[in-house]
Each structure stands twice: as structure tokens, then as C-alpha cells.
Amino acid sequence: MNQWKIYGMLVFVMLIWGVNLPMLKYLIAEVSPVTLTAFRILTAGITVFLILWKMKLIRKPSKQEWKYIAIGSLTNVVGHHYFLNMGLSITSGTHGGLILGTGPMLTAIAGAFILRYFPSKIQWLGVIFGTIGVSLSVAGGSDIGSSGLGDFFVFLAIIAQVMSYMVISKAARTLDPRLLTAYMLVIGSLILIIISFIQEPKAITQFAEMDLKFWAIFFASAIFSTAIGHMLYNYAVGKAGATKSAIFMNLNTVFSLIFSVIFLGEVLGWNHLASLIFIIAGVILGSGAAEDLWKKHKTKKVAT
């Protein structure tokens, strides 16, 4: 697939992930977080399998691929979603989005150590710009100390997600990342369901009390943000690599902030606007888009 189509796909994913954060804030205020997460992800996993069945992409994985699926299920699904929803239940949507923005820097570092992929100087500059943008937003928060445990849980969620990208990059050599996503979501959700029965034994009965608005947001989150979002993102990781794809996660911070303001009534300050400039610059530099444009410009200049 054309590199620019991958970039466009990643921007779209960040948009639907950004709107997912305030949706999750609403959902976990209605149903206990682990129970909600487990059944939302199970719905997403079934959705991905149905899409892949229609595309005739379902097959039985090899023994080695099952190892990647197992590790990915524990990190990308169980670890990431468990800590993310536990964190969002006791911290603000703004804080959640900002902490998720540390993902690109962590992915770049993990990619260098684990995958031996070293970004170019310009890409490192993009990673640094993005991190500055996230830091500016966090620094201006008025309730930094009031949700420390929730912020820590969200940070653990992003650590688990970063580790999963290393697995996905390796698994993508033989297994279609979209099929990997389907297996991870279903297996991970079943583990989360077991955890929910232990941690929140009677929470499943809360679903019976929910109204139409809840179910509309539940299925929107499960199908679009989780099923389609993860399927497309993991596909992009397999094509563009973990580090390049992760740079776009900074846009997740931008969209999370915007939608937290629109849907949750949270307030943005000057620091958020300043961070927006750094984040967009970071994405352009860190993704390799700036280098691609420069190379095309030089080639065009030589041709003329």
C-alpha cells in the first residue's frame, strides 16, 4: 500500500481513538470498568472476525504465531485495556489523553532496543517535539496531583501497548496483522471476563439497566474505535513499523483533548494550543512525511 495511504489511515485511526476516550469516560460511569471493557472488547473481536470472514482472510495460526497471539493478547488487550479503563475511572479524560501521548517516545526507545530499528535524526526530532507538546499540556493542568493513581494506571496501559507493538511488528512477518488483531481481541476479552467475574462479581447485571443511549455509545466504541481502529492500526504497524506508526499517537492526544472539551465540558488553556503546534510538527517530522516530501522535491528539482 502507498505510504501516504498508510499515513491517512493512521490519522483516521487517531480520530476515532480520540473520540473513544470521552465515550469510555461516559460508559465507565455507568458500568463497572473491567466488566464494561471485557464485553466491549469481545464485541470488537467478533466484529473483526466477521469482517475478515467476509474478506476470506481467516486461517489457523502456526505454533510460533500462537505465541505472538498469546503475548499480544496479554499486553495489547488485557494489560492495556484493563489499566486504561481503571485509570479513566478515576482521572480526567484530558489527563488520559495526555498520558497516552507518551507512547511515541516510549515506542521509539523500545524499537531501538528490541527491534534494532533506529529512527533518523529528523524522526528523533519529531519524537522530541511530540513529547514537548504532551509535556506542555500536562504542565498546565490544574488538577495534576488529584488523580495520581488514575494517571499511573493510564501510564501502565501505554507501557503494555508499546510492548505489544514490538510483538505485532515481529508477528506481521508471517501473520496478517488484522487476523492477529481478531485473535488477540477475542482471547484477551475472555481473560478480562474472568477477571471481571472475580473483581466485579455482580457488575454484569448493570447492563440490564442501561438505556438506548448507553448501547449506542457502547457499540460505537466497540465496533468503530476498538474493532476497526485496532485492525487498521495493527495493519499499519505491520506495514510501516512500530516507531513510524506510533508517532501518529500524538494526534490521539490532540483529538482526545478536543473531544473531551466537546463531550465532557473539560477546559483547554493556552498550553494546550502551544502543545498542538509541537504535536503536529512532531507528527510531520517523526513519521517520515517531511523527509518523503523533501526527497520528492529534490527529485523533481533534478528532473527539471
mmCIF file with all atom_site columns, C-alpha atoms in Angstrom, residues 16 55 66 141 158 177:
data_model
loop_
_atom_site.group_PDB
_atom_site.id
_atom_site.type_symbol
_atom_site.label_atom_id
_atom_site.label_alt_id
_atom_site.label_comp_id
_atom_site.label_asym_id
_atom_site.label_entity_id
_atom_site.label_seq_id
_atom_site.pdbx_PDB_ins_code
_atom_site.Cartn_x
_atom_site.Cartn_y
_atom_site.Cartn_z
_atom_site.occupancy
_atom_site.B_iso_or_equiv
_atom_site.pdbx_formal_charge
_atom_site.auth_seq_id
_atom_site.auth_comp_id
_atom_site.auth_asym_id
_atom_site.auth_atom_id
_atom_site.pdbx_PDB_model_num
ATOM 1 C CA . ILE A 1 16  ? -11.757 7.528   16.117 1.00 0.00 ? 16  ILE A CA 1
ATOM 2 C CA . MET A 1 55  ? -12.717 -10.911 3.235  1.00 0.00 ? 55  MET A CA 1
ATOM 3 C CA . TRP A 1 66  ? 0.122   -18.642 18.583 1.00 0.00 ? 66  TRP A CA 1
ATOM 4 C CA . GLY A 1 141 ? -3.149  21.067  34.181 1.00 0.00 ? 141 GLY A CA 1
ATOM 5 C CA . ILE A 1 158 ? 0.556   2.748   27.420 1.00 0.00 ? 158 ILE A CA 1
ATOM 6 C CA . PRO A 1 177 ? -1.948  -8.070  11.491 1.00 0.00 ? 177 PRO A CA 1
#
